[in-house]
């Protein structure tokens, strides 16, 4: 009974001894490189279970970190997934949505070929008087056509509506990606140019109406819960400030015309703090991360399983945590009063995102100056509001006020606040020159110098039309 077992034992012992002897002989003859390769292979085999356990532990830890941040997100009343984000964007009835007539106007404008003229950075609306004759003739031909009247009708319809929502599935990369850039920016730029043209043709009432329409449209745009909308609104309102200052410098621009612009300013929605835009950006990005982890991202094709069950998912989760950490710090700083040092700290946070967090570095770098554009937007509106009140005071009394407090409450019920200094805009008259400005991000009064950060409205009091208006 035991004979076969003993025979098998002797055979295994003999074979083991032979293989051991063979291995020893190979080891003695092997080169250092071959010995190193064998050691690395044995080490990898031994460490593989430990590596798998470590990766699982890291994944569990990162999942916990993300879950904690998601609970914090819910505590703020903000969505934590792509579905919740889309549900938050409640549909707007077509008869209340200004985005629809704005799109129709933008499409008509593209067909007319005027969009290229508006995109030319050399033809600034506030420098319309210096445009080449060929470009001005092109604009006049456009104004004589029926397309211009149709576009104006769509614009007037949009300005009368209470809401503006650009319906777009942010995760459908095949969908038409029209939005504020394509539909709003050219329309408001057109209003600026037409306002200057009306003023040149002796029609100040029409010019004031177009500027008021531009302010109403950008006011609707600032309510869209996406950071990019505010960035465009900031640029457009800054141009409105320049054009309004140009027109106010003309004696043909009467108090009634300035009152139209002031009424449009008073009807704008209240300004949102910087944290509102940060939270909107963070909400959208969280839904993007959730989409990448659960859906088919366009950048990597159909390898959904490869993301969910590989170390790449751990890297993506680590990226997600890095983004949430950076945004939490940015929101903390955004709640504080503005200062150049605070802005530098904000930039330090975005620069400190780990190098492995590719998405986080890309996303936070794009908003590293998130605090500045909304504040410059508010500063431009404050200077515009104050400048119009000052001009209306001059037309009523014949002189500029000695102080902003001397303006009647009917023209300026409360003094606008410069968001950078938390004080009213700087106002003074010296050597027959009016200075009205926001100090800008550097918080230094540069008297509205063109190369400075000042957001300024300035002209010579004795000869208002002779001095250019400057704004950065």
Short mmCIF file of C-alpha atoms in Angstrom, two decimals:
data_model
loop_
_atom_site.label_atom_id
_atom_site.label_comp_id
_atom_site.label_asym_id
_atom_site.label_seq_id
_atom_site.Cartn_x
_atom_site.Cartn_y
_atom_site.Cartn_z
CA UNK A 1 0.00 0.00 0.00
CA UNK A 2 2.78 2.34 0.94
CA UNK A 3 5.08 1.26 -1.88
CA UNK A 4 3.59 3.61 -4.51
CA UNK A 5 3.75 6.49 -2.04
CA UNK A 6 7.37 5.81 -1.18
CA UNK A 7 8.15 5.53 -4.90
CA UNK A 8 6.44 8.85 -5.60
CA UNK A 9 8.27 10.47 -2.70
CA UNK A 10 11.65 9.26 -3.96
CA UNK A 11 10.79 10.49 -7.46
CA UNK A 12 9.81 13.95 -6.21
CA UNK A 13 12.89 14.17 -4.02
CA UNK A 14 15.13 13.16 -6.91
CA UNK A 15 13.41 15.64 -9.24
CA UNK A 16 13.61 18.44 -6.69
CA UNK A 17 17.29 17.74 -6.09
CA UNK A 18 17.91 17.74 -9.83
CA UNK A 19 16.06 21.02 -10.35
CA UNK A 20 17.83 22.63 -7.38
CA UNK A 21 21.17 21.53 -8.74
CA UNK A 22 20.22 22.80 -12.18
CA UNK A 23 19.08 26.13 -10.74
CA UNK A 24 22.31 26.48 -8.75
CA UNK A 25 24.33 25.74 -11.87
CA UNK A 26 22.38 28.34 -13.88
CA UNK A 27 22.70 30.89 -11.07
CA UNK A 28 26.47 30.44 -10.95
CA UNK A 29 26.75 30.88 -14.70
CA UNK A 30 24.18 33.71 -14.96
CA UNK A 31 25.27 37.29 -15.47
CA UNK A 32 24.51 40.08 -13.03
CA UNK A 33 21.79 41.42 -15.30
CA UNK A 34 20.07 38.04 -15.46
CA UNK A 35 20.31 37.62 -11.68
CA UNK A 36 18.81 41.10 -11.19
CA UNK A 37 15.95 40.32 -13.56
CA UNK A 38 15.12 37.14 -11.64
CA UNK A 39 15.17 38.98 -8.31
CA UNK A 40 12.90 41.70 -9.64
CA UNK A 41 10.47 39.11 -10.98
CA UNK A 42 10.36 37.26 -7.66
CA UNK A 43 9.89 40.53 -5.80
CA UNK A 44 7.04 41.57 -8.07
CA UNK A 45 5.29 38.24 -7.53
CA UNK A 46 5.62 38.62 -3.78
CA UNK A 47 4.57 42.29 -3.75
CA UNK A 48 1.63 41.92 -6.14
CA UNK A 49 -0.89 40.96 -3.42
CA UNK A 50 0.38 43.76 -1.21
CA UNK A 51 0.10 46.22 -4.09
CA UNK A 52 -3.46 45.17 -4.80
CA UNK A 53 -4.36 45.53 -1.11
CA UNK A 54 -2.71 48.98 -1.01
CA UNK A 55 -4.59 50.16 -4.11
CA UNK A 56 -7.88 48.96 -2.67
CA UNK A 57 -7.12 50.81 0.57
CA UNK A 58 -6.28 54.01 -1.30
CA UNK A 59 -9.44 53.73 -3.38
CA UNK A 60 -11.57 53.26 -0.23
CA UNK A 61 -9.88 56.26 1.43
CA UNK A 62 -10.43 58.48 -1.62
CA UNK A 63 -14.04 57.35 -1.92
CA UNK A 64 -14.51 58.36 1.71
CA UNK A 65 -12.92 61.78 1.08
CA UNK A 66 -15.17 62.38 -1.90
CA UNK A 67 -18.21 61.23 0.10
CA UNK A 68 -17.36 63.70 2.88
CA UNK A 69 -17.08 66.53 0.35
CA UNK A 70 -20.36 65.49 -1.24
CA UNK A 71 -22.07 65.68 2.15
CA UNK A 72 -20.65 69.17 2.55
CA UNK A 73 -21.97 70.01 -0.90
CA UNK A 74 -25.42 68.77 0.07
CA UNK A 75 -25.21 70.80 3.28
CA UNK A 76 -24.84 73.92 1.13
CA UNK A 77 -27.95 72.94 -0.80
CA UNK A 78 -25.96 72.26 -3.98
CA UNK A 79 -26.29 69.23 -6.31
CA UNK A 80 -23.77 66.41 -6.17
CA UNK A 81 -24.30 64.62 -9.48
CA UNK A 82 -24.86 65.29 -13.15
CA UNK A 83 -28.55 64.38 -12.82
CA UNK A 84 -29.06 66.70 -9.85
CA UNK A 85 -27.20 69.48 -11.64
CA UNK A 86 -29.41 69.20 -14.69
CA UNK A 87 -32.52 69.03 -12.49
CA UNK A 88 -31.44 72.27 -10.82
CA UNK A 89 -31.56 74.03 -14.19
CA UNK A 90 -35.33 74.18 -14.28
CA UNK A 91 -36.65 74.78 -17.80
CA UNK A 92 -37.76 78.27 -18.73
CA UNK A 93 -40.97 78.71 -20.69
CA UNK A 94 -40.25 79.78 -24.30
CA UNK A 95 -42.37 82.89 -23.92
CA UNK A 96 -40.18 83.98 -20.98
CA UNK A 97 -36.76 82.96 -22.26
CA UNK A 98 -34.73 85.81 -23.78
CA UNK A 99 -32.15 83.35 -25.11
CA UNK A 100 -34.46 82.28 -27.94
CA UNK A 101 -34.93 85.68 -29.65
CA UNK A 102 -31.27 86.46 -28.98
CA UNK A 103 -30.30 83.35 -30.91
CA UNK A 104 -32.57 84.29 -33.79
CA UNK A 105 -31.01 87.75 -33.89
CA UNK A 106 -27.48 86.30 -33.77
CA UNK A 107 -28.21 83.88 -36.63
CA UNK A 108 -29.60 86.71 -38.77
CA UNK A 109 -26.54 88.80 -37.93
CA UNK A 110 -24.23 86.03 -39.11
CA UNK A 111 -26.09 85.78 -42.42
CA UNK A 112 -25.65 89.50 -42.99
CA UNK A 113 -21.87 89.25 -42.64
CA UNK A 114 -21.72 91.95 -39.95
CA UNK A 115 -20.43 89.58 -37.26
CA UNK A 116 -16.90 89.69 -38.70
CA UNK A 117 -16.98 93.47 -38.50
CA UNK A 118 -17.96 93.34 -34.83
CA UNK A 119 -15.24 90.81 -34.02
CA UNK A 120 -12.49 93.05 -35.41
CA UNK A 121 -10.73 94.28 -32.28
CA UNK A 122 -9.36 97.30 -34.14
CA UNK A 123 -12.87 98.69 -34.61
CA UNK A 124 -13.81 99.44 -31.01
CA UNK A 125 -17.39 100.74 -30.68
CA UNK A 126 -16.34 103.75 -28.59
CA UNK A 127 -13.89 104.76 -31.34
CA UNK A 128 -16.58 104.66 -34.03
CA UNK A 129 -15.70 108.16 -35.26
CA UNK A 130 -12.25 106.85 -36.25
CA UNK A 131 -13.51 103.86 -38.22
CA UNK A 132 -12.43 103.68 -41.89
CA UNK A 133 -14.99 105.03 -44.33
CA UNK A 134 -15.41 101.59 -45.94
CA UNK A 135 -16.41 100.02 -42.62
CA UNK A 136 -18.86 102.80 -41.83
CA UNK A 137 -20.44 102.49 -45.26
CA UNK A 138 -20.82 98.76 -44.67
CA UNK A 139 -22.66 99.48 -41.43
CA UNK A 140 -24.92 102.06 -43.09
CA UNK A 141 -25.82 99.59 -45.85
CA UNK A 142 -26.69 97.04 -43.17
CA UNK A 143 -28.93 99.55 -41.37
CA UNK A 144 -30.86 100.28 -44.56
CA UNK A 145 -31.70 96.61 -45.11
CA UNK A 146 -34.67 94.69 -43.81
CA UNK A 147 -32.39 92.34 -41.86
CA UNK A 148 -31.45 95.13 -39.47
CA UNK A 149 -35.10 95.79 -38.65
CA UNK A 150 -35.74 92.08 -38.09
CA UNK A 151 -32.71 91.82 -35.82
CA UNK A 152 -33.83 94.87 -33.84
CA UNK A 153 -37.26 93.32 -33.33
CA UNK A 154 -35.71 90.13 -31.92
CA UNK A 155 -33.45 92.19 -29.64
CA UNK A 156 -36.35 94.29 -28.34
CA UNK A 157 -38.33 91.12 -27.70
CA UNK A 158 -35.42 89.62 -25.73
CA UNK A 159 -34.93 92.77 -23.64
CA UNK A 160 -38.60 92.66 -22.58
CA UNK A 161 -38.43 89.05 -21.28
CA UNK A 162 -37.67 88.30 -17.60
CA UNK A 163 -35.27 85.32 -17.90
CA UNK A 164 -32.42 84.09 -20.07
CA UNK A 165 -31.47 80.41 -20.11
CA UNK A 166 -29.19 78.83 -22.68
CA UNK A 167 -30.46 75.26 -22.82
CA UNK A 168 -27.58 72.91 -23.45
CA UNK A 169 -26.61 69.44 -22.28
CA UNK A 170 -23.06 70.05 -21.10
CA UNK A 171 -22.25 66.34 -21.49
CA UNK A 172 -23.45 65.91 -25.07
CA UNK A 173 -20.32 66.76 -27.02
CA UNK A 174 -22.11 66.31 -30.34
CA UNK A 175 -24.70 68.97 -29.50
CA UNK A 176 -24.54 72.48 -30.94
CA UNK A 177 -22.51 74.41 -28.41
CA UNK A 178 -23.94 77.89 -29.01
CA UNK A 179 -24.20 80.01 -25.91
CA UNK A 180 -23.33 83.46 -24.56
CA UNK A 181 -20.31 83.80 -26.87
CA UNK A 182 -22.15 83.21 -30.11
CA UNK A 183 -25.58 84.59 -29.20
CA UNK A 184 -25.06 87.50 -26.81
CA UNK A 185 -21.66 89.04 -27.38
CA UNK A 186 -22.23 90.03 -31.05
CA UNK A 187 -25.71 91.35 -30.28
CA UNK A 188 -24.54 93.62 -27.45
CA UNK A 189 -21.56 94.72 -29.53
CA UNK A 190 -23.99 95.60 -32.33
CA UNK A 191 -26.04 97.70 -29.88
CA UNK A 192 -22.88 99.57 -28.87
CA UNK A 193 -22.01 100.35 -32.48
CA UNK A 194 -25.55 101.38 -33.37
CA UNK A 195 -25.66 103.65 -30.32
CA UNK A 196 -22.51 105.44 -31.47
CA UNK A 197 -23.90 105.67 -35.00
CA UNK A 198 -27.19 107.11 -33.75
CA UNK A 199 -25.31 109.71 -31.71
CA UNK A 200 -23.23 110.67 -34.73
CA UNK A 201 -26.42 111.08 -36.76
CA UNK A 202 -28.03 113.35 -34.17
CA UNK A 203 -30.36 110.75 -32.62
CA UNK A 204 -29.40 110.71 -28.90
CA UNK A 205 -32.74 109.23 -27.82
CA UNK A 206 -32.21 106.16 -30.02
CA UNK A 207 -28.60 105.88 -28.79
CA UNK A 208 -29.69 105.94 -25.14
CA UNK A 209 -32.34 103.30 -25.83
CA UNK A 210 -29.79 100.95 -27.35
CA UNK A 211 -27.43 101.31 -24.38
CA UNK A 212 -30.33 100.66 -22.01
CA UNK A 213 -31.20 97.52 -23.99
CA UNK A 214 -27.59 96.34 -23.79
CA UNK A 215 -27.62 96.76 -20.00
CA UNK A 216 -30.88 94.82 -19.65
CA UNK A 217 -29.54 91.93 -21.75
CA UNK A 218 -26.25 91.65 -19.83
CA UNK A 219 -28.23 91.86 -16.59
CA UNK A 220 -30.18 88.77 -17.64
CA UNK A 221 -26.93 87.08 -18.61
CA UNK A 222 -25.41 87.59 -15.16
CA UNK A 223 -28.15 85.40 -13.68
CA UNK A 224 -27.10 82.32 -15.68
CA UNK A 225 -25.43 80.01 -13.10
CA UNK A 226 -22.15 79.55 -14.93
CA UNK A 227 -18.94 81.47 -14.44
CA UNK A 228 -18.29 81.98 -18.13
CA UNK A 229 -21.48 84.03 -18.46
CA UNK A 230 -20.29 86.55 -15.91
CA UNK A 231 -16.91 86.85 -17.63
CA UNK A 232 -18.66 87.82 -20.86
CA UNK A 233 -21.02 90.15 -19.02
CA UNK A 234 -18.04 91.89 -17.42
CA UNK A 235 -16.45 92.60 -20.79
CA UNK A 236 -19.71 93.79 -22.33
CA UNK A 237 -20.63 96.08 -19.44
CA UNK A 238 -17.14 97.58 -19.48
CA UNK A 239 -17.70 98.51 -23.13
CA UNK A 240 -21.10 99.96 -22.22
CA UNK A 241 -19.30 102.19 -19.70
CA UNK A 242 -16.92 103.47 -22.36
CA UNK A 243 -19.69 104.14 -24.87
CA UNK A 244 -21.92 105.83 -22.26
CA UNK A 245 -19.07 108.11 -21.19
CA UNK A 246 -18.45 109.03 -24.82
CA UNK A 247 -22.08 109.91 -25.38
CA UNK A 248 -22.46 111.77 -22.09
CA UNK A 249 -19.61 114.01 -23.18
CA UNK A 250 -21.76 115.33 -26.03
CA UNK A 251 -23.99 118.34 -25.39
CA UNK A 252 -26.73 116.79 -27.53
CA UNK A 253 -27.05 114.01 -24.96
CA UNK A 254 -29.64 115.51 -22.60
CA UNK A 255 -30.72 114.63 -19.07
CA UNK A 256 -33.69 112.64 -20.37
CA UNK A 257 -31.36 110.43 -22.39
CA UNK A 258 -29.13 109.78 -19.37
CA UNK A 259 -32.25 108.98 -17.33
CA UNK A 260 -33.09 106.15 -19.75
CA UNK A 261 -29.70 104.52 -19.10
CA UNK A 262 -30.00 105.05 -15.35
CA UNK A 263 -33.41 103.39 -15.30
CA UNK A 264 -31.95 100.33 -17.04
CA UNK A 265 -29.19 100.21 -14.44
CA UNK A 266 -31.67 100.41 -11.56
CA UNK A 267 -33.70 97.53 -12.98
CA UNK A 268 -30.78 95.09 -13.13
CA UNK A 269 -30.77 92.12 -10.73
CA UNK A 270 -28.64 92.41 -7.59
CA UNK A 271 -24.97 91.59 -7.88
CA UNK A 272 -23.86 88.13 -6.74
CA UNK A 273 -20.81 87.68 -4.50
CA UNK A 274 -17.75 85.88 -5.83
CA UNK A 275 -18.64 82.73 -3.88
CA UNK A 276 -21.81 82.37 -6.00
CA UNK A 277 -19.76 81.94 -9.15
CA UNK A 278 -17.27 79.64 -7.45
CA UNK A 279 -20.09 77.41 -6.24
CA UNK A 280 -21.64 77.39 -9.70
CA UNK A 281 -18.33 76.36 -11.24
CA UNK A 282 -17.74 73.72 -8.56
CA UNK A 283 -21.24 72.30 -9.03
CA UNK A 284 -20.71 71.91 -12.76
CA UNK A 285 -17.26 70.34 -12.32
CA UNK A 286 -18.50 67.84 -9.73
CA UNK A 287 -21.12 66.68 -12.19
CA UNK A 288 -18.40 66.37 -14.86
CA UNK A 289 -16.31 64.11 -12.60
CA UNK A 290 -19.39 62.00 -11.84
CA UNK A 291 -20.10 61.74 -15.55
CA UNK A 292 -16.56 60.59 -16.37
CA UNK A 293 -16.71 57.91 -13.69
CA UNK A 294 -20.10 56.51 -14.70
CA UNK A 295 -20.63 57.32 -18.37
CA UNK A 296 -18.73 57.07 -21.62
CA UNK A 297 -16.40 60.07 -21.82
CA UNK A 298 -15.69 61.22 -25.35
CA UNK A 299 -11.97 61.59 -24.65
CA UNK A 300 -11.37 57.91 -23.98
CA UNK A 301 -13.96 56.14 -26.12
CA UNK A 302 -15.73 53.03 -24.85
CA UNK A 303 -13.32 52.00 -22.10
CA UNK A 304 -15.79 52.48 -19.27
CA UNK A 305 -14.72 49.25 -17.54
CA UNK A 306 -11.08 50.31 -17.81
CA UNK A 307 -11.84 53.47 -15.79
CA UNK A 308 -14.01 51.87 -13.13
CA UNK A 309 -11.83 48.84 -12.40
CA UNK A 310 -8.26 49.98 -12.83
CA UNK A 311 -5.70 52.25 -11.12
CA UNK A 312 -6.89 55.00 -13.48
CA UNK A 313 -10.03 55.32 -11.35
CA UNK A 314 -7.85 55.87 -8.28
CA UNK A 315 -5.99 58.61 -10.11
CA UNK A 316 -9.28 60.19 -11.15
CA UNK A 317 -10.58 60.05 -7.58
CA UNK A 318 -7.36 61.63 -6.30
CA UNK A 319 -7.79 64.33 -8.93
CA UNK A 320 -11.37 64.85 -7.74
CA UNK A 321 -10.28 65.22 -4.10
CA UNK A 322 -7.54 67.70 -5.05
CA UNK A 323 -10.08 69.81 -6.93
CA UNK A 324 -12.55 69.82 -4.02
CA UNK A 325 -9.80 70.77 -1.54
CA UNK A 326 -8.64 73.65 -3.73
CA UNK A 327 -12.18 74.93 -4.30
CA UNK A 328 -12.99 74.82 -0.59
CA UNK A 329 -9.96 77.00 0.12
CA UNK A 330 -10.81 79.36 -2.73
CA UNK A 331 -14.35 79.79 -1.42
CA UNK A 332 -13.00 80.57 2.04
CA UNK A 333 -10.80 83.33 0.63
CA UNK A 334 -13.56 84.64 -1.65
CA UNK A 335 -15.74 85.33 1.41
CA UNK A 336 -13.17 87.82 2.73
CA UNK A 337 -12.95 91.49 1.69
CA UNK A 338 -10.81 92.00 -1.37
CA UNK A 339 -7.10 92.78 -1.09
CA UNK A 340 -4.14 92.26 -3.45
CA UNK A 341 -2.57 89.94 -0.87
CA UNK A 342 -5.73 87.86 -0.78
CA UNK A 343 -5.60 87.54 -4.55
CA UNK A 344 -1.99 86.38 -4.32
CA UNK A 345 -3.01 83.74 -1.77
CA UNK A 346 -5.73 82.58 -4.12
CA UNK A 347 -3.20 82.15 -6.91
CA UNK A 348 -0.90 80.28 -4.52
CA UNK A 349 -3.71 77.79 -3.80
CA UNK A 350 -4.28 77.07 -7.49
CA UNK A 351 -0.55 76.74 -8.11
CA UNK A 352 -0.26 74.25 -5.25
CA UNK A 353 -2.56 71.64 -6.82
CA UNK A 354 -0.56 68.36 -7.13
CA UNK A 355 1.00 67.70 -10.51
CA UNK A 356 -0.77 64.33 -10.86
CA UNK A 357 -4.18 66.08 -10.64
CA UNK A 358 -4.39 66.93 -14.32
CA UNK A 359 -8.06 67.95 -14.39
CA UNK A 360 -7.76 69.92 -11.16
CA UNK A 361 -4.77 71.90 -12.37
CA UNK A 362 -6.52 72.67 -15.63
CA UNK A 363 -9.84 73.63 -14.03
CA UNK A 364 -8.49 75.68 -11.12
CA UNK A 365 -5.97 77.49 -13.34
CA UNK A 366 -8.83 78.62 -15.56
CA UNK A 367 -10.52 80.26 -12.54
CA UNK A 368 -7.41 81.39 -10.64
CA UNK A 369 -8.58 84.99 -11.09
CA UNK A 370 -12.22 84.21 -10.39
CA UNK A 371 -12.40 86.93 -7.78
CA UNK A 372 -11.33 89.73 -10.14
CA UNK A 373 -13.77 89.55 -13.12
CA UNK A 374 -16.96 89.75 -11.00
CA UNK A 375 -15.45 92.62 -9.00
CA UNK A 376 -14.38 94.48 -12.15
CA UNK A 377 -17.90 93.94 -13.43
CA UNK A 378 -19.37 95.46 -10.26
CA UNK A 379 -16.83 98.29 -10.39
CA UNK A 380 -17.76 99.15 -13.99
CA UNK A 381 -21.45 99.29 -13.06
CA UNK A 382 -20.70 101.43 -9.98
CA UNK A 383 -18.65 103.90 -12.01
CA UNK A 384 -21.30 103.95 -14.75
CA UNK A 385 -24.09 104.59 -12.25
CA UNK A 386 -22.11 107.35 -10.53
CA UNK A 387 -20.95 108.93 -13.79
CA UNK A 388 -24.48 109.22 -15.13
CA UNK A 389 -25.64 110.84 -11.87
CA UNK A 390 -22.72 113.31 -12.02
CA UNK A 391 -23.57 114.23 -15.62
CA UNK A 392 -27.24 114.67 -14.78
CA UNK A 393 -26.25 116.94 -11.88
CA UNK A 394 -24.09 119.03 -14.23
CA UNK A 395 -26.92 119.39 -16.70
CA UNK A 396 -29.32 120.45 -13.91
CA UNK A 397 -27.02 122.93 -12.14
CA UNK A 398 -24.44 123.88 -14.76
CA UNK A 399 -21.52 122.62 -12.64
CA UNK A 400 -20.06 119.38 -11.43
CA UNK A 401 -20.81 118.60 -7.76
CA UNK A 402 -18.06 119.39 -5.28
CA UNK A 403 -18.65 116.00 -3.66
CA UNK A 404 -20.67 112.95 -4.57
CA UNK A 405 -22.77 113.59 -1.45
CA UNK A 406 -23.97 116.85 -3.02
CA UNK A 407 -25.88 114.98 -5.73
CA UNK A 408 -29.60 114.92 -5.00
CA UNK A 409 -31.20 111.76 -3.71
CA UNK A 410 -33.45 111.69 -6.73
CA UNK A 411 -30.43 111.24 -9.02
CA UNK A 412 -28.35 109.05 -6.69
CA UNK A 413 -30.36 107.56 -3.79
CA UNK A 414 -27.32 105.75 -2.40
CA UNK A 415 -23.66 106.03 -3.24
CA UNK A 416 -22.42 103.05 -5.30
CA UNK A 417 -19.57 101.14 -3.68
CA UNK A 418 -16.25 100.29 -5.29
CA UNK A 419 -15.94 96.54 -4.55
CA UNK A 420 -12.14 96.75 -4.45
CA UNK A 421 -11.88 99.49 -1.81
CA UNK A 422 -15.30 98.99 -0.15
CA UNK A 423 -15.71 102.79 -0.50
CA UNK A 424 -17.56 104.97 -3.04
CA UNK A 425 -15.68 105.50 -6.32
CA UNK A 426 -12.94 108.14 -6.22
CA UNK A 427 -14.30 111.47 -7.40
CA UNK A 428 -12.48 114.78 -7.76
CA UNK A 429 -12.14 117.80 -10.00
CA UNK A 430 -8.71 119.37 -10.36
CA UNK A 431 -7.31 121.73 -12.97
CA UNK A 432 -10.65 121.72 -14.73
CA UNK A 433 -10.60 117.92 -15.13
CA UNK A 434 -13.09 115.41 -13.77
CA UNK A 435 -11.81 112.15 -12.31
CA UNK A 436 -14.18 109.29 -11.44
CA UNK A 437 -12.76 105.82 -11.00
CA UNK A 438 -12.53 102.53 -9.20
CA UNK A 439 -9.02 101.75 -7.99
CA UNK A 440 -9.07 98.30 -9.61
CA UNK A 441 -7.31 95.11 -8.47
CA UNK A 442 -4.06 96.82 -7.43
CA UNK A 443 -6.03 99.25 -5.19
CA UNK A 444 -3.90 102.18 -6.37
CA UNK A 445 -5.35 105.46 -7.63
CA UNK A 446 -3.66 105.95 -11.02
CA UNK A 447 -6.00 108.77 -12.09
CA UNK A 448 -7.56 106.56 -14.74
CA UNK A 449 -4.34 106.07 -16.66
CA UNK A 450 -4.86 103.86 -19.69
CA UNK A 451 -2.10 101.45 -18.68
CA UNK A 452 -3.36 101.06 -15.10
CA UNK A 453 -5.91 98.74 -13.50
CA UNK A 454 -8.30 101.61 -12.82
CA UNK A 455 -11.90 101.32 -14.00
CA UNK A 456 -12.41 104.96 -14.87
CA UNK A 457 -14.74 107.54 -16.34
CA UNK A 458 -12.78 110.70 -17.10
CA UNK A 459 -12.99 113.82 -19.23
CA UNK A 460 -12.16 117.52 -19.14
CA UNK A 461 -14.88 119.56 -17.50
CA UNK A 462 -14.48 122.65 -19.69
CA UNK A 463 -14.45 120.72 -22.97
CA UNK A 464 -16.08 117.32 -22.28
CA UNK A 465 -15.86 116.02 -25.85
CA UNK A 466 -12.15 116.67 -26.18
CA UNK A 467 -10.91 114.17 -23.61
CA UNK A 468 -11.06 110.42 -24.29
CA UNK A 469 -12.62 108.06 -21.78
CA UNK A 470 -10.32 105.39 -20.49
CA UNK A 471 -11.09 102.07 -18.91
CA UNK A 472 -9.14 98.91 -18.41
#
